[in-house]
XYZ file of N, CA, C and O in Angstrom:
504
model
N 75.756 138.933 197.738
C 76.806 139.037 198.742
C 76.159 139.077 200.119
O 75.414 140.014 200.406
N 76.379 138.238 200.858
C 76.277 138.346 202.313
C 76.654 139.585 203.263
O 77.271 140.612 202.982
N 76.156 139.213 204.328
C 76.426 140.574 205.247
C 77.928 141.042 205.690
O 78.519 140.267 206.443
N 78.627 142.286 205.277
C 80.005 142.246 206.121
C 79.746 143.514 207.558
O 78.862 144.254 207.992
N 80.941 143.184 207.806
C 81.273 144.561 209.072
C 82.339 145.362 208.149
O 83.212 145.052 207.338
N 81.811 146.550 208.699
C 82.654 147.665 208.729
C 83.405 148.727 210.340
O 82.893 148.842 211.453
N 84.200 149.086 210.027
C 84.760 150.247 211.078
C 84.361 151.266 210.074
O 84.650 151.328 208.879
N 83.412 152.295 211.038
C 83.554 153.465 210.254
C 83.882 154.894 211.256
O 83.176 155.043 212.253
N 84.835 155.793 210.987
C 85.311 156.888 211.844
C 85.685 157.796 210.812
O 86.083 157.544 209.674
N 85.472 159.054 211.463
C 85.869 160.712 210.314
C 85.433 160.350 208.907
O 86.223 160.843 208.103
N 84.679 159.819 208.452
C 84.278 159.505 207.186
C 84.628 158.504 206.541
O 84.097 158.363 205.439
N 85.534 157.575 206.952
C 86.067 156.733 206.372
C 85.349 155.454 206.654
O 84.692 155.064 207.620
N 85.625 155.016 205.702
C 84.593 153.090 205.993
C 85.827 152.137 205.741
O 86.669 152.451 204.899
N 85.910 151.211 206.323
C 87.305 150.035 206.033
C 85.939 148.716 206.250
O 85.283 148.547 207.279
N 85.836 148.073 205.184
C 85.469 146.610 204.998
C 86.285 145.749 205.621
O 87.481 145.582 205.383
N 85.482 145.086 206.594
C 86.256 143.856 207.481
C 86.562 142.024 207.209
O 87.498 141.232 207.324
N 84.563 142.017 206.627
C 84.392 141.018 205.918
C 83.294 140.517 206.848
O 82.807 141.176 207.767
N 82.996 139.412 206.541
C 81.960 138.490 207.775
C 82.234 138.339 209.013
O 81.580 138.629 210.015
N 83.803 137.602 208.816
C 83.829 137.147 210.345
C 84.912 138.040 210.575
O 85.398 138.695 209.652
N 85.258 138.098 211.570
C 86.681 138.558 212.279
C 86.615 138.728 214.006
O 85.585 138.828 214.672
N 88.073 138.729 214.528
C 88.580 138.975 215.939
C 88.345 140.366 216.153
O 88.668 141.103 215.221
N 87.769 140.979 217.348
C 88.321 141.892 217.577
C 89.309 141.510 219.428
O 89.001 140.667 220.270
N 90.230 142.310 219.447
C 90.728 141.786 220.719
C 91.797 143.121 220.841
O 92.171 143.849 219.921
N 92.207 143.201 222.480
C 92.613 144.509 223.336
C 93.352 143.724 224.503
O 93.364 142.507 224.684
N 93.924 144.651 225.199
C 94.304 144.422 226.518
C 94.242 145.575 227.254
O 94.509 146.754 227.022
N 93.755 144.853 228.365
C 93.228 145.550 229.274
C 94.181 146.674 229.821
O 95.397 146.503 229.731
N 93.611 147.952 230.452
C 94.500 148.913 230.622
C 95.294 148.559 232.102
O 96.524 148.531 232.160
N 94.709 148.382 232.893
C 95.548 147.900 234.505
C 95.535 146.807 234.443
O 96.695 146.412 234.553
N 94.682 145.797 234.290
C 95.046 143.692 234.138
C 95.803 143.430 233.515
O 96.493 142.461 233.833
N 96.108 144.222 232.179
C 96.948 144.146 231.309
C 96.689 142.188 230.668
O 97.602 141.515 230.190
N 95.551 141.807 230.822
C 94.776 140.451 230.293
C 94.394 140.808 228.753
O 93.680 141.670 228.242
N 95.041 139.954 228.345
C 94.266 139.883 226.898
C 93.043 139.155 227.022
O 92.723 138.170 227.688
N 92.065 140.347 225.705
C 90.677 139.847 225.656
C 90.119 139.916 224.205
O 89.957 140.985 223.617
N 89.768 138.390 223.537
C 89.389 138.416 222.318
C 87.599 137.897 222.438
O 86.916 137.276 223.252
N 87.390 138.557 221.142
C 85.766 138.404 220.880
C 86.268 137.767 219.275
O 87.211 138.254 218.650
N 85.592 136.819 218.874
C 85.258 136.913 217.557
C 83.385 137.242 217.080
O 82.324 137.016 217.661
N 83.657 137.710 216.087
C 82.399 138.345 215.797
C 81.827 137.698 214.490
O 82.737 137.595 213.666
N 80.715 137.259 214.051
C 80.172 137.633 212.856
C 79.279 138.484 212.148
O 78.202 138.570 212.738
N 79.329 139.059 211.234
C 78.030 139.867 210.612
C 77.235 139.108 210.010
O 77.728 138.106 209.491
N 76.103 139.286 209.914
C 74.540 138.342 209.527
C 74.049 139.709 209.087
O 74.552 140.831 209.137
N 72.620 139.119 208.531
C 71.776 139.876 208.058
C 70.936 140.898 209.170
O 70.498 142.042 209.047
N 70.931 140.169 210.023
C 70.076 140.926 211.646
C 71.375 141.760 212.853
O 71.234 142.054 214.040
N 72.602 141.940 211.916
C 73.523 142.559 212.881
C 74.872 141.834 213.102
O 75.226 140.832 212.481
N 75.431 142.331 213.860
C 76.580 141.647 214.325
C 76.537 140.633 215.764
O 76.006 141.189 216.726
N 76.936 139.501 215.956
C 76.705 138.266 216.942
C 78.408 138.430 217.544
O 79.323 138.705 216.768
N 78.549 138.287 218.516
C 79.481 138.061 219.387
C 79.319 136.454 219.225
O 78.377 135.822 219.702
N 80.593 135.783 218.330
C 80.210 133.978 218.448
C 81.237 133.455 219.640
O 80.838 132.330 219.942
N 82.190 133.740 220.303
C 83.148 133.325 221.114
C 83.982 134.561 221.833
O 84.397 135.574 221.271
N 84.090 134.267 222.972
C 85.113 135.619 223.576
C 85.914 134.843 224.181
O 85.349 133.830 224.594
N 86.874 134.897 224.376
C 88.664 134.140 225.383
C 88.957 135.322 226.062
O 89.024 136.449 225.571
N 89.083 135.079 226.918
C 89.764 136.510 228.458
C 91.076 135.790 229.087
O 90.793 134.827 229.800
N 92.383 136.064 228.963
C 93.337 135.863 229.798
C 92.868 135.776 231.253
O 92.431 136.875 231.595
N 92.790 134.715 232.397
C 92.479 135.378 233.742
C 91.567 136.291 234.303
O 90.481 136.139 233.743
N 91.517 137.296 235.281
C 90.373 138.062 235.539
C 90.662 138.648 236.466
O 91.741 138.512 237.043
N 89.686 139.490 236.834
C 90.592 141.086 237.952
C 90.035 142.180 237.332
O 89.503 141.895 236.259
N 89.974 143.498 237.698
C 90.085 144.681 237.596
C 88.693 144.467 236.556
O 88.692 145.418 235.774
N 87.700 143.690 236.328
C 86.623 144.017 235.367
C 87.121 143.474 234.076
O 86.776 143.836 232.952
N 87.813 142.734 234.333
C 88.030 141.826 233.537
C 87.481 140.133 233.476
O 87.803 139.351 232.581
N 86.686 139.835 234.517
C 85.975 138.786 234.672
C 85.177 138.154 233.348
O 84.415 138.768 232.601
N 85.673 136.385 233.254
C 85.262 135.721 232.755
C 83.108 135.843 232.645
O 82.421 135.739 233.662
N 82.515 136.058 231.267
C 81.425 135.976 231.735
C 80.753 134.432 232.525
O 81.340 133.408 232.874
N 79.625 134.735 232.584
C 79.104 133.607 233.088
C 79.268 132.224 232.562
O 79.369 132.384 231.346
N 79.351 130.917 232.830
C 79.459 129.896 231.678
C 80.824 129.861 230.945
O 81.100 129.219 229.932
N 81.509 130.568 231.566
C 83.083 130.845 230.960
C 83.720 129.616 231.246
O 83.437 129.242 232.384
N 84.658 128.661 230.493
C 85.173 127.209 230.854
C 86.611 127.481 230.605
O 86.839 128.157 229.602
N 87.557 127.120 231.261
C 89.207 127.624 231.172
C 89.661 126.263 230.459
O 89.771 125.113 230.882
N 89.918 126.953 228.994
C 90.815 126.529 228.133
C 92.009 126.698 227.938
O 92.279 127.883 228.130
N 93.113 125.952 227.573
C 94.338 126.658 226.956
C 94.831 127.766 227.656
O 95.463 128.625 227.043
N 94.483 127.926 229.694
C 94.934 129.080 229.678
C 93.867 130.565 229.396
O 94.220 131.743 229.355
N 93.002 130.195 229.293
C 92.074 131.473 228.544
C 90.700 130.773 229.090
O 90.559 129.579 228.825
N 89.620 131.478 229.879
C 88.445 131.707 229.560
C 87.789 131.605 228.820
O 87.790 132.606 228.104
N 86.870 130.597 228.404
C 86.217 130.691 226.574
C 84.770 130.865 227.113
O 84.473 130.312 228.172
N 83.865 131.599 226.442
C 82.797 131.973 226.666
C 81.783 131.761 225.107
O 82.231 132.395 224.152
N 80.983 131.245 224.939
C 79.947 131.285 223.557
C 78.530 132.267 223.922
O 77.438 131.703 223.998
N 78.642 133.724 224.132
C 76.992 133.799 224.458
C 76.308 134.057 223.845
O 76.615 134.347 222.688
N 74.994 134.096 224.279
C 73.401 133.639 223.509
C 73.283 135.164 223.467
O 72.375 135.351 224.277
N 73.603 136.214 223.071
C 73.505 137.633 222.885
C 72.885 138.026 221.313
O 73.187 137.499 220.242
N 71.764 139.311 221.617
C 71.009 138.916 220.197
C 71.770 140.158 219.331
O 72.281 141.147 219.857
N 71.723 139.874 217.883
C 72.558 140.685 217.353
C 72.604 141.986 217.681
O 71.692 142.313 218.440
N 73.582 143.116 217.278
C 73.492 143.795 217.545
C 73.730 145.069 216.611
O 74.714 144.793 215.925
N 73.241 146.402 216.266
C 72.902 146.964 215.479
C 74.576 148.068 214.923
O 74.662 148.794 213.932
N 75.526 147.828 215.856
C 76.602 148.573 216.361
C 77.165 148.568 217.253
O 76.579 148.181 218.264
N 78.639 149.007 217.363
C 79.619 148.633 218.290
C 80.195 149.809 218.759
O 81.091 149.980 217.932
N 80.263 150.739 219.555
C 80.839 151.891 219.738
C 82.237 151.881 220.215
O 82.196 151.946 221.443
N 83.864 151.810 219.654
C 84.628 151.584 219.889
C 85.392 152.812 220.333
O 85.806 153.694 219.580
N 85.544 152.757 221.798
C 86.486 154.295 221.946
C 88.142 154.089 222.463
O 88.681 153.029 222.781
N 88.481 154.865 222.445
C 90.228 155.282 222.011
C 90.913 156.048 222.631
O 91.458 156.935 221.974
N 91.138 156.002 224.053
C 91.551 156.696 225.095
C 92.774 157.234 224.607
O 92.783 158.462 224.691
N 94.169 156.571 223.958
C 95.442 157.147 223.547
C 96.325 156.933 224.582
O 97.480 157.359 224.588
N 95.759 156.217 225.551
C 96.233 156.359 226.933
C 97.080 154.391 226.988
O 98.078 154.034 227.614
N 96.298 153.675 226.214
C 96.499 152.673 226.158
C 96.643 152.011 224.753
O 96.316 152.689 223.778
N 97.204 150.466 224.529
C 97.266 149.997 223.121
C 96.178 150.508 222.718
O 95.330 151.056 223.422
N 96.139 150.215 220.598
C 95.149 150.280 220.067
C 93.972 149.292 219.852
O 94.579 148.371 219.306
N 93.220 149.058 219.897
C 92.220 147.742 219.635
C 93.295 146.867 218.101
O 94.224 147.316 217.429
N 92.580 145.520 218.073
C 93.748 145.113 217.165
C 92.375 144.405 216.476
O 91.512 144.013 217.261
N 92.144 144.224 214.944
C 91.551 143.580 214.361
C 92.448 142.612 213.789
O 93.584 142.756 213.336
N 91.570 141.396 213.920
C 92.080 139.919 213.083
C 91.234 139.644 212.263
O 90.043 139.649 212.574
N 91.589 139.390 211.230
C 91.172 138.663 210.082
C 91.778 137.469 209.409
O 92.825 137.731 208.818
N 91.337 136.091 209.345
C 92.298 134.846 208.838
C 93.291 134.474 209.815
O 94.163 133.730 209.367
N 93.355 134.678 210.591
C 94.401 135.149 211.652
C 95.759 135.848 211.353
O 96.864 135.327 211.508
N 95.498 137.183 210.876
C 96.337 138.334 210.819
C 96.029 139.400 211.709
O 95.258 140.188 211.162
N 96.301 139.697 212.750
C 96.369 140.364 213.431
C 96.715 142.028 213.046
O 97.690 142.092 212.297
N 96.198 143.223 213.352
C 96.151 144.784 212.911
C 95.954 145.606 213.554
O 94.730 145.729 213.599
N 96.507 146.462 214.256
C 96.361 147.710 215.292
C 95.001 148.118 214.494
O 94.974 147.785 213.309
N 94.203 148.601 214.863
C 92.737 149.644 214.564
C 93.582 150.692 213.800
O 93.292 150.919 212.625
N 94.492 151.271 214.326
C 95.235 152.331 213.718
C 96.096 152.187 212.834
O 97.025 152.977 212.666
N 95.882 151.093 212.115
C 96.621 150.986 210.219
C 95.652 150.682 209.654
O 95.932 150.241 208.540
N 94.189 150.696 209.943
C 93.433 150.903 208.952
C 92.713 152.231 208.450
O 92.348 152.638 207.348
N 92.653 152.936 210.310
C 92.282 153.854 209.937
C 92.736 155.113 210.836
O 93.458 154.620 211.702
N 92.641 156.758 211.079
C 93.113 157.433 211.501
C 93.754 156.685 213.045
O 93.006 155.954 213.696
N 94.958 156.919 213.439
C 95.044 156.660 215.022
C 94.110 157.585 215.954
O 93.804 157.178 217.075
N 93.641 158.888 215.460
C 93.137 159.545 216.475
C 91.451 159.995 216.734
O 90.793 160.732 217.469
N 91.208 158.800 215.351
C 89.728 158.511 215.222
C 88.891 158.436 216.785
O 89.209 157.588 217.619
N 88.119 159.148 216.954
C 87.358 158.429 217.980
C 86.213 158.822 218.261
O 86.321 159.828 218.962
N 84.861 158.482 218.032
C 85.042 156.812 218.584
C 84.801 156.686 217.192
O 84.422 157.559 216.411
N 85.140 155.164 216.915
C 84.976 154.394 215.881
C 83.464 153.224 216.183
O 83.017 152.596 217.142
N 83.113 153.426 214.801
C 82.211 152.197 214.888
C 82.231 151.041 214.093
O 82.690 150.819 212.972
N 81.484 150.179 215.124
C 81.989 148.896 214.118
C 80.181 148.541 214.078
O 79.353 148.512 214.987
N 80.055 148.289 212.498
C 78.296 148.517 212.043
C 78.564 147.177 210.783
O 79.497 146.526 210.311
N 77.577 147.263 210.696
C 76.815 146.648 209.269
C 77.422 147.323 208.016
O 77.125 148.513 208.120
N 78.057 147.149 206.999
C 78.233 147.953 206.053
C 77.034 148.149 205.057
O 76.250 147.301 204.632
N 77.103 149.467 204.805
C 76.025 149.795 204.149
C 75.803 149.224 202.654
O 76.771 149.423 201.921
N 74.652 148.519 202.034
C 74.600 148.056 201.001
C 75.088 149.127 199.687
O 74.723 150.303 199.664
N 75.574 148.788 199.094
C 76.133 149.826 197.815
C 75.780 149.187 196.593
O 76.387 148.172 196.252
N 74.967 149.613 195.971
C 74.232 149.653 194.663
C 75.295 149.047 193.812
O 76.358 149.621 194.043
N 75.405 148.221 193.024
C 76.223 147.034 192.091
C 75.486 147.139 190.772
O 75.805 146.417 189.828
C-alpha cells in the first residue's frame, strides 16, 4: 500500500487517502482557497493551489496564472513532514475533498479539535 494522509486530533486518526483538496475561506476576503495535496513516501506535496482573487493576505503566489476566475499556482515546495491545522471557531470549518466530495473538517472529526494535524499515516502492521 502506498503512502496516505491522515488528520489526526484528541486521539483520533481519520484516513484521507493519497490525494485530496484541502480548501477554506478566508476570514475578512472571504476568497476561497484550495490546495490539492498528495501523500508520497517523503511526505505530503502541495500539487496545485486556486485562490479566488487577492487582498487581505490572500495573494496569488508567485507564478500564479488566472484561470476560470481563480489563481492557479503548481509549486516546486519539498515535501513536507506535517500540516498544523488550527480552528479559531470564529470562522467556517476547513473543508476536505476527496473524489470531489466536499466535508467540513468537523464531520470527520471533533468540531472543537484543535489544532489538528494533517501527517503521514502511520504504517500499521498487516
Amino acid at each position: 500500500m502506498g503512502a496516505l494522509a491522515c488528520l489526526i486530533a484528541g486521539g483520533q486518526m481519520v484516513r484521507l487517502g493519497a490525494a485530496f483538496t484541502l480548501a477554506w475561506t478566508h476570514s475578512v476576503q472571504k476568497s476561497d482557497w484550495q490546495e490539492d495535496w498528495r501523500a508520497t513516501p517523503d511526505g505530503l506535496v502541495v500539487v496545485e493551489m486556486r485562490v479566488e482573487g487577492s487582498g487581505a493576505g490572500m495573494e496569488p503566489p508567485e507564478g500564479a496564472v488566472l484561470e476560470g476566475g481563480r489563481y492557479v499556482a503548481r509549486p516546486q515546495a519539498a515535501p513536507l513532514k506535517e500540516v498544523m491545522l488550527r480552528r479559531s471557531g470564529a470562522t467556517a470549518d476547513w473543508r476536505i475533498c476527496i473524489d470531489g466530495r466536499c466535508r467540513a473538517m468537523g464531520d470527520m472529526i471533533p468540531a472543537d479539535a484543535d489544532p489538528v494535524t494533517l501527517a503521514l499515516c502511520p504504517d500499521v502492521p498487516g
